[in-house]
Coordinates of C-alpha atoms and ligand atoms in Angstrom, one line a residue:
M1 CA 9.4 15.6 38.0
R2 CA 12.6 16.7 38.8
T3 CA 15.6 14.1 39.0
Y4 CA 18.7 14.2 40.8
L5 CA 22.1 12.1 40.8
V6 CA 23.6 12.4 44.3
T7 CA 26.7 10.5 44.6
G8 CA 28.4 9.2 48.3
G9 CA 24.6 9.7 49.6
A10 CA 25.6 6.9 52.2
G11 CA 28.6 8.8 53.2
F12 CA 28.1 11.6 56.5
I13 CA 26.9 14.4 54.5
G14 CA 26.0 12.9 51.2
S15 CA 22.9 11.2 53.2
N16 CA 21.7 14.1 55.4
Y17 CA 21.5 16.1 52.3
I18 CA 19.6 13.1 50.8
H19 CA 17.1 13.9 53.9
Y20 CA 16.7 17.1 53.8
M21 CA 15.5 17.3 50.0
F22 CA 13.1 14.5 50.5
E23 CA 12.0 16.6 53.5
K24 CA 12.1 19.9 51.8
Y25 CA 10.4 18.3 48.3
G26 CA 8.6 15.5 49.3
D27 CA 7.5 14.0 46.1
E28 CA 8.6 16.6 43.7
I29 CA 11.6 15.1 43.0
R30 CA 13.7 11.7 42.7
I31 CA 17.0 11.0 43.8
I32 CA 19.7 8.2 42.1
N33 CA 21.1 8.0 45.0
V34 CA 25.2 6.6 43.6
D35 CA 27.6 4.6 45.9
A36 CA 30.3 2.3 46.5
L37 CA 29.9 1.6 49.7
T38 CA 33.6 1.8 51.0
Y39 CA 34.5 1.8 54.7
A40 CA 32.7 5.2 55.0
G41 CA 29.5 4.6 53.2
N42 CA 26.8 2.9 55.3
P43 CA 22.9 1.9 53.8
E44 CA 22.1 2.5 56.9
N45 CA 22.2 6.3 57.2
L46 CA 19.4 5.7 54.8
K47 CA 17.2 3.1 56.1
S48 CA 13.9 5.3 56.3
I49 CA 13.4 6.8 53.5
E50 CA 15.0 4.0 51.4
N51 CA 11.4 2.4 50.2
R52 CA 9.8 5.6 49.0
D53 CA 9.0 5.6 45.3
N54 CA 11.4 8.5 44.9
Y55 CA 14.4 7.0 45.7
T56 CA 17.0 4.9 43.9
F57 CA 20.5 2.6 45.0
I58 CA 22.8 2.3 43.1
K59 CA 26.2 0.3 44.3
A60 CA 29.1 1.4 41.5
N61 CA 32.3 3.1 41.9
I62 CA 32.3 6.3 40.7
C63 CA 35.7 5.9 38.3
D64 CA 33.8 3.5 36.5
R65 CA 33.0 4.8 33.6
A66 CA 30.6 2.2 32.4
A67 CA 28.6 2.1 35.1
I68 CA 28.1 6.3 35.5
S69 CA 27.3 6.4 31.5
K70 CA 24.5 4.2 31.9
I71 CA 22.9 5.8 34.7
F72 CA 22.8 9.0 32.3
E73 CA 21.5 7.2 29.0
E74 CA 19.1 5.2 32.1
N75 CA 17.7 8.0 33.3
D76 CA 16.8 12.2 32.5
I77 CA 19.4 13.4 35.1
D78 CA 18.7 17.0 35.9
R79 CA 20.7 17.9 38.5
V80 CA 24.1 16.6 39.7
V81 CA 24.8 17.3 43.7
H82 CA 28.2 15.2 43.5
F83 CA 29.7 14.2 47.0
A84 CA 31.2 11.2 46.7
A85 CA 35.2 11.7 47.2
E86 CA 37.0 9.8 50.3
S87 CA 37.4 12.6 52.8
H88 CA 39.4 11.7 56.2
V89 CA 42.8 14.1 56.3
D90 CA 44.8 11.2 58.1
R91 CA 44.5 8.2 55.7
S92 CA 45.2 11.0 53.2
I93 CA 48.5 10.8 54.5
K94 CA 49.2 6.9 55.0
D95 CA 47.6 6.1 51.8
P96 CA 47.6 9.2 49.1
G97 CA 46.8 7.3 46.1
V98 CA 43.5 6.9 46.5
F99 CA 42.8 9.9 47.2
V100 CA 44.1 10.6 44.1
Q101 CA 41.9 8.3 41.6
T102 CA 38.2 8.8 44.1
N103 CA 38.3 12.5 44.5
V104 CA 40.7 13.7 41.2
L105 CA 39.8 10.4 38.5
G106 CA 36.4 10.2 40.2
T107 CA 35.6 13.6 39.4
A108 CA 36.2 13.5 36.3
V109 CA 34.7 10.7 34.9
M110 CA 31.5 12.6 36.5
L111 CA 32.4 15.5 34.5
D112 CA 32.7 14.1 31.3
C113 CA 29.3 11.9 32.1
A114 CA 27.4 14.6 31.6
R115 CA 29.2 16.3 29.7
A116 CA 28.3 13.8 26.9
A117 CA 25.1 13.2 28.3
W118 CA 23.9 16.9 28.5
E119 CA 25.6 18.9 25.2
K120 CA 24.5 18.7 22.2
D121 CA 26.1 21.0 19.3
G122 CA 28.1 23.0 22.8
V123 CA 24.4 24.7 24.2
Y124 CA 23.4 22.7 27.4
P125 CA 19.5 22.4 28.0
E126 CA 17.9 25.1 30.5
G127 CA 17.9 23.6 34.3
K128 CA 20.7 21.0 34.1
K129 CA 23.0 21.9 37.3
F130 CA 26.3 19.8 38.0
L131 CA 27.7 20.8 41.8
H132 CA 30.5 20.2 43.1
V133 CA 30.9 19.7 46.9
S134 CA 34.7 20.6 48.1
T135 CA 36.2 22.0 51.4
D136 CA 37.8 24.8 52.8
E137 CA 40.6 23.0 53.5
V138 CA 41.9 23.9 49.2
Y139 CA 42.6 27.3 51.1
G140 CA 45.3 25.9 53.1
S141 CA 46.5 26.9 56.2
L142 CA 45.0 30.8 58.0
P143 CA 47.4 32.7 60.6
E144 CA 46.5 32.3 64.6
G145 CA 43.5 35.2 64.8
D146 CA 43.9 37.1 61.4
G147 CA 41.8 37.1 57.9
Y148 CA 40.1 34.6 56.8
F149 CA 39.4 32.5 53.2
Y150 CA 37.6 34.4 50.5
E151 CA 36.4 32.9 46.1
T152 CA 39.5 34.6 45.8
T153 CA 41.7 33.2 48.6
P154 CA 44.5 30.9 46.0
Y155 CA 44.3 27.7 46.4
A156 CA 47.4 26.2 48.9
P157 CA 45.8 22.6 49.8
H158 CA 49.0 20.7 52.5
S159 CA 47.4 17.5 52.6
P160 CA 47.4 14.8 50.2
Y161 CA 43.7 15.1 50.8
S162 CA 42.8 18.6 49.9
A163 CA 45.5 18.4 47.5
S164 CA 43.3 16.0 45.8
K165 CA 40.2 18.0 46.4
A166 CA 42.2 21.1 44.7
G167 CA 42.5 19.2 41.9
S168 CA 39.3 18.4 41.6
D169 CA 37.9 21.8 41.9
M170 CA 40.5 22.9 38.7
L171 CA 38.7 20.1 36.6
V172 CA 35.0 21.3 37.7
R173 CA 36.9 24.7 36.2
A174 CA 38.4 23.9 32.7
Y175 CA 35.3 22.4 32.1
M176 CA 33.4 26.0 33.3
D177 CA 36.4 27.5 31.1
T178 CA 36.7 25.6 27.9
Y179 CA 33.3 23.4 27.6
H180 CA 30.2 26.2 29.1
F181 CA 29.8 23.3 31.8
P182 CA 26.7 24.5 34.0
A183 CA 28.4 24.4 37.3
N184 CA 28.7 25.2 40.2
I185 CA 31.7 24.3 43.3
T186 CA 31.0 25.2 47.0
N187 CA 34.0 25.3 49.4
C188 CA 32.5 24.0 52.3
S189 CA 34.3 24.3 56.5
N190 CA 34.3 21.2 59.6
N191 CA 30.9 20.0 58.8
Y192 CA 28.9 18.4 62.8
G193 CA 26.3 16.0 63.1
P194 CA 24.4 12.8 62.6
F195 CA 26.2 9.9 60.7
Q196 CA 29.3 11.2 60.7
F197 CA 31.8 8.0 60.7
P198 CA 33.9 8.3 64.2
E199 CA 37.4 8.7 62.2
K200 CA 36.6 12.6 62.8
L201 CA 36.8 14.3 65.9
I202 CA 33.6 15.4 67.0
P203 CA 32.2 11.7 67.0
L204 CA 35.4 9.6 67.7
M205 CA 35.4 11.8 71.2
I206 CA 32.4 11.2 71.5
N207 CA 32.7 7.5 71.2
N208 CA 35.2 7.4 73.1
A209 CA 34.8 9.2 76.1
L210 CA 31.7 7.0 76.3
S211 CA 33.6 4.1 76.2
G212 CA 36.2 5.3 78.8
K213 CA 39.2 5.6 76.2
K214 CA 41.6 8.6 76.0
L215 CA 40.7 11.5 74.2
P216 CA 43.9 12.2 71.8
V217 CA 44.1 15.4 71.1
Y218 CA 46.6 16.1 68.3
G219 CA 49.6 19.0 68.9
D220 CA 48.8 21.1 71.6
G221 CA 44.9 21.0 70.7
K222 CA 44.2 24.7 69.6
N223 CA 44.7 24.5 66.0
V224 CA 41.5 26.1 64.9
R225 CA 38.3 24.6 62.7
D226 CA 35.1 26.6 61.3
W227 CA 32.4 23.4 62.8
L228 CA 29.2 24.5 60.9
Y229 CA 26.1 22.0 61.3
V230 CA 25.7 19.4 58.8
A231 CA 21.5 20.4 58.0
D232 CA 23.2 23.9 56.9
H233 CA 25.0 22.9 54.4
A234 CA 22.7 20.7 52.5
K235 CA 20.7 24.1 52.9
A236 CA 23.6 26.1 50.7
I237 CA 24.3 23.5 48.7
D238 CA 19.9 23.1 47.3
M239 CA 20.4 27.3 47.8
V240 CA 23.0 27.8 45.2
Q241 CA 21.6 25.2 42.9
E242 CA 18.7 27.1 43.4
K243 CA 19.3 30.5 43.6
G244 CA 23.3 31.0 42.5
R245 CA 24.8 31.8 39.6
L246 CA 25.8 29.4 37.3
F247 CA 30.1 28.9 36.5
E248 CA 30.4 30.8 40.3
T249 CA 31.9 28.9 43.6
Y250 CA 30.0 30.0 47.0
N251 CA 32.3 29.7 50.4
V252 CA 29.8 27.8 53.1
G253 CA 30.7 28.5 56.9
G254 CA 28.9 29.6 59.9
H255 CA 31.7 31.8 62.2
N256 CA 32.6 29.7 64.4
E257 CA 35.5 29.0 65.0
K258 CA 36.7 27.0 68.4
Q259 CA 40.0 25.4 68.8
N260 CA 40.1 21.5 69.4
I261 CA 41.0 21.2 72.5
E262 CA 38.0 23.1 73.1
I263 CA 35.3 21.1 71.5
V264 CA 37.1 18.7 73.1
T265 CA 36.6 20.1 76.5
I266 CA 32.7 21.2 75.7
I267 CA 32.0 17.5 74.3
I268 CA 33.0 16.1 77.9
D269 CA 30.8 18.6 79.2
T270 CA 27.8 18.4 77.5
L271 CA 28.1 14.6 77.9
L272 CA 28.3 14.4 81.7
E273 CA 25.5 17.4 81.2
I274 CA 22.9 15.0 79.5
L275 CA 23.3 11.2 81.0
P276 CA 21.6 11.0 83.5
D277 CA 23.4 9.5 87.1
S278 CA 21.2 6.2 86.3
D279 CA 23.8 5.1 82.8
P280 CA 26.6 3.4 83.0
R281 CA 27.9 4.8 80.5
K282 CA 28.5 8.2 82.4
A283 CA 31.2 6.8 84.8
N284 CA 33.4 6.8 82.4
V285 CA 33.3 10.3 80.7
S286 CA 35.7 12.4 82.5
R287 CA 37.9 15.2 81.5
D288 CA 41.3 13.2 82.7
L289 CA 40.7 11.4 79.6
I290 CA 42.1 14.3 77.8
T291 CA 45.6 13.3 75.8
Y292 CA 48.0 15.3 74.0
V293 CA 49.5 13.0 71.1
E294 CA 51.9 12.8 68.3
D295 CA 50.2 16.0 66.1
R296 CA 49.4 15.2 62.6
K297 CA 51.8 15.6 59.9
G298 CA 50.8 19.1 57.9
H299 CA 48.3 20.1 60.0
D300 CA 46.9 23.4 59.0
R301 CA 46.5 25.6 62.0
R302 CA 43.5 27.4 61.2
Y303 CA 40.0 27.0 59.2
A304 CA 37.6 30.3 58.7
I305 CA 35.6 31.4 56.2
A306 CA 34.1 34.3 54.6
P307 CA 30.5 33.3 54.1
D308 CA 29.7 36.7 53.0
K309 CA 29.1 36.0 48.8
I310 CA 26.4 33.3 49.5
K311 CA 24.6 35.4 52.6
K312 CA 24.6 38.0 50.0
E313 CA 23.5 37.1 47.1
I314 CA 21.6 33.7 48.2
G315 CA 20.7 34.9 51.3
W316 CA 22.0 31.5 53.0
E317 CA 22.2 31.5 56.7
P318 CA 22.7 28.7 58.9
D319 CA 19.7 28.0 61.3
T320 CA 21.6 26.2 64.0
M321 CA 23.6 27.6 66.2
F322 CA 26.6 25.3 67.3
K323 CA 25.5 25.1 71.2
D324 CA 22.1 24.2 70.3
G325 CA 24.0 21.9 67.6
I326 CA 26.4 19.9 69.4
K327 CA 23.8 19.2 72.0
L328 CA 21.2 18.0 68.8
T329 CA 24.6 15.4 67.3
I330 CA 25.4 14.2 71.1
K331 CA 22.2 13.5 72.5
W332 CA 21.6 11.6 68.1
Y333 CA 24.8 9.5 69.2
L334 CA 23.5 8.8 72.3
E335 CA 20.3 7.2 71.2
N336 CA 22.2 5.5 68.1
E337 CA 24.3 3.5 70.2
E338 CA 23.3 0.9 67.9
W339 CA 25.0 2.5 64.9
M340 CA 27.8 3.3 66.5
K341 CA 28.5 -0.4 67.6
N342 CA 28.1 -1.6 63.4
V343 CA 30.2 1.5 62.4
T344 CA 32.8 0.4 64.9
S345 CA 33.1 -3.7 65.0
G346 CA 35.5 -5.3 62.5
D347 CA 37.8 -3.4 60.2
Y348 CA 37.1 0.3 62.2
Q349 CA 39.0 -1.6 65.3
K350 CA 41.8 -2.2 62.9
Y351 CA 42.5 1.4 62.3
Y352 CA 42.0 2.6 65.2
E353 CA 45.3 0.5 66.3
E354 CA 47.0 1.6 63.3
M355 CA 46.6 5.3 63.3
Y356 CA 46.3 5.6 66.6
R357 CA 49.3 2.7 67.9
N358 CA 52.6 5.6 68.3
R359 CA 50.2 8.1 69.9
Ligands
NAD401 P1 32.0 10.5 53.7 O1 33.6 9.3 54.1 O2 31.5 10.6 54.9 O3 31.4 10.3 52.1 C1 31.3 10.0 51.6 C2 30.7 9.0 50.5 O4 31.2 8.7 49.2 C3 30.7 7.4 51.6 O5 29.4 7.3 51.5 C4 31.5 6.6 50.3 O6 30.8 5.4 50.5 C5 31.4 7.2 49.1 N1 32.8 7.0 48.5 C6 33.6 7.1 48.6 N2 35.0 7.0 47.3 C7 33.8 6.6 46.2 C8 33.5 6.4 44.6 N3 35.6 6.1 44.6 N4 32.5 5.7 44.0 C9 31.8 6.2 44.8 N5 31.2 6.7 45.8 C10 32.4 7.0 46.9 O7 32.5 12.0 53.1 P2 32.1 13.4 53.6 O8 32.7 13.7 54.8 O9 30.4 13.3 54.1 O10 31.6 14.3 52.4 C11 31.7 14.6 51.5 C12 31.6 15.3 50.6 O11 32.0 16.5 50.8 C13 33.2 14.8 50.0 O12 32.7 15.4 48.9 C14 34.0 16.0 51.1 O13 35.3 16.1 50.1 C15 33.4 17.7 51.0 N6 32.9 18.2 52.4 C16 33.4 17.5 53.4 C17 33.8 18.1 54.8 C18 33.6 17.5 56.5 O14 33.4 18.2 57.1 N7 33.1 16.6 56.0 C19 33.4 19.5 54.6 C20 33.3 20.1 53.7 C21 33.6 19.2 52.6
DAU402 O1 37.4 21.5 56.6 C1 37.0 20.7 55.5 C2 37.2 19.6 56.2 O2 37.0 19.2 57.5 C3 36.6 18.3 55.5 O3 37.0 18.8 54.3 C4 37.0 17.0 55.7 O4 36.9 16.3 54.8 C5 37.1 16.5 57.3 O5 37.5 15.4 57.2 C6 37.5 17.4 57.8 O6 38.8 17.8 57.9 P1 39.7 18.0 59.6 O7 40.9 17.4 59.4 O8 39.7 19.7 60.0 O9 38.6 16.5 61.2 P2 39.2 15.8 61.2 O10 38.1 15.8 61.9 O11 40.2 14.7 60.9 O12 39.6 16.8 62.8 C7 39.3 17.8 62.8 C8 40.2 18.7 64.0 O13 41.0 17.8 65.5 C9 42.0 18.9 63.4 O14 42.5 20.2 63.4 C10 42.8 17.5 63.5 C11 41.5 17.2 64.9 N1 41.9 15.8 65.4 C12 40.9 15.0 65.4 C13 41.1 13.6 65.2 C14 40.5 12.4 63.9 C15 42.5 15.3 66.9 O15 43.6 16.8 67.7 N2 42.3 14.3 67.7 C16 41.9 13.4 66.3 O16 41.7 12.2 66.8

């Protein structure tokens, strides 16, 4: 039975990936999920699978070398899928240190421990593979309406978050070049879907709209992001590990560019369409809540992925179009009010007040 070590599996994409993998492979695989359970890690995301015999959760920090090497010593790990990271750009602007710690140093620990467990006299056993989950933000910003990010696009990160992810990508590249370390890197565009923490645009706007709070749109609202349904990202990661060429980088995206203001209006219109008149939350939802606020510092104008390589070499294509994915996502948040209440109680209020106080 193949054993996966997933880092950051209690977060948004990691938990969706674990659900995807169990739905696809059932009892054919074993998953060990190592997660520090920061503010972004939520065991509730994995409630429906936590009692499976072929699933193990280990609470540990990826910067803790002793804890990570123990996992490799005690388990014959075949695949590593490395999601664990600090992931929110606004937080990185306020407090970059932890981004360098987790994203750069934590990735270095993961690479070191995997190499120590796998390499024998410069050779790696067949089937051992490390996949580093990265972002399109490492490529910087594109001009309005012009060009795409390719795997060959030079790195030009602007935020502390993207700089730390670029640093982690470079480490993975260095391990591949220096030690012939069996890895892949995926650079994906913006994900949306169930279990996303409401500091990110889409769940934040859904949550605020339902409670009649203002919808804070940064700058002129015309920054463009390229949105992909999270299950399609999970599928791409699996396909890259199964069918991709080792040592290669693959960009992941579904050609779905939208301005932020378009996203916000789609959310409002979809909520008004889906919510029955009898639902008291409907009266709160209105375009009047849209409020243009101070822009994010160093705000990248436009992201757009060219997914040509992953399509051509591996045959990956997204299954979920945005018009369907956004409905699925909004319905999920409507049906999981309790999940949203739990993650927005306590520290989230403090975060929101601090982050949006002057906006
Ligand atoms: P997230 O913030 O929702 O989840 C991160 C997870 O990592 C959490 O469970 C957290 O507890 C865990 N974690 C954080 N620091 C840790 C540490 N030091 N040790 C162990 N666990 C730790 O993030 P996400 O949106 O699910 O992103 C997952 C990965 O995908 C990240 O590497 C991110 O850079 C990348 N990515 C995200 C997007 C996106 O749109 N969200 C797009 C492309 C790539
Ligand atoms: O592109 C991939 C990246 O997408 C990932 O690597 C990151 O982990 C992920 O957080 C995401 O980064 P963004 O900065 O693009 O996502 P965010 O949801 O924070 O913001 C999306 C856009 O919406 C961005 O242009 C900023 C804007 N925005 C965001 C928030 C939270 C607003 O206008 N208002 C807001 O309140």
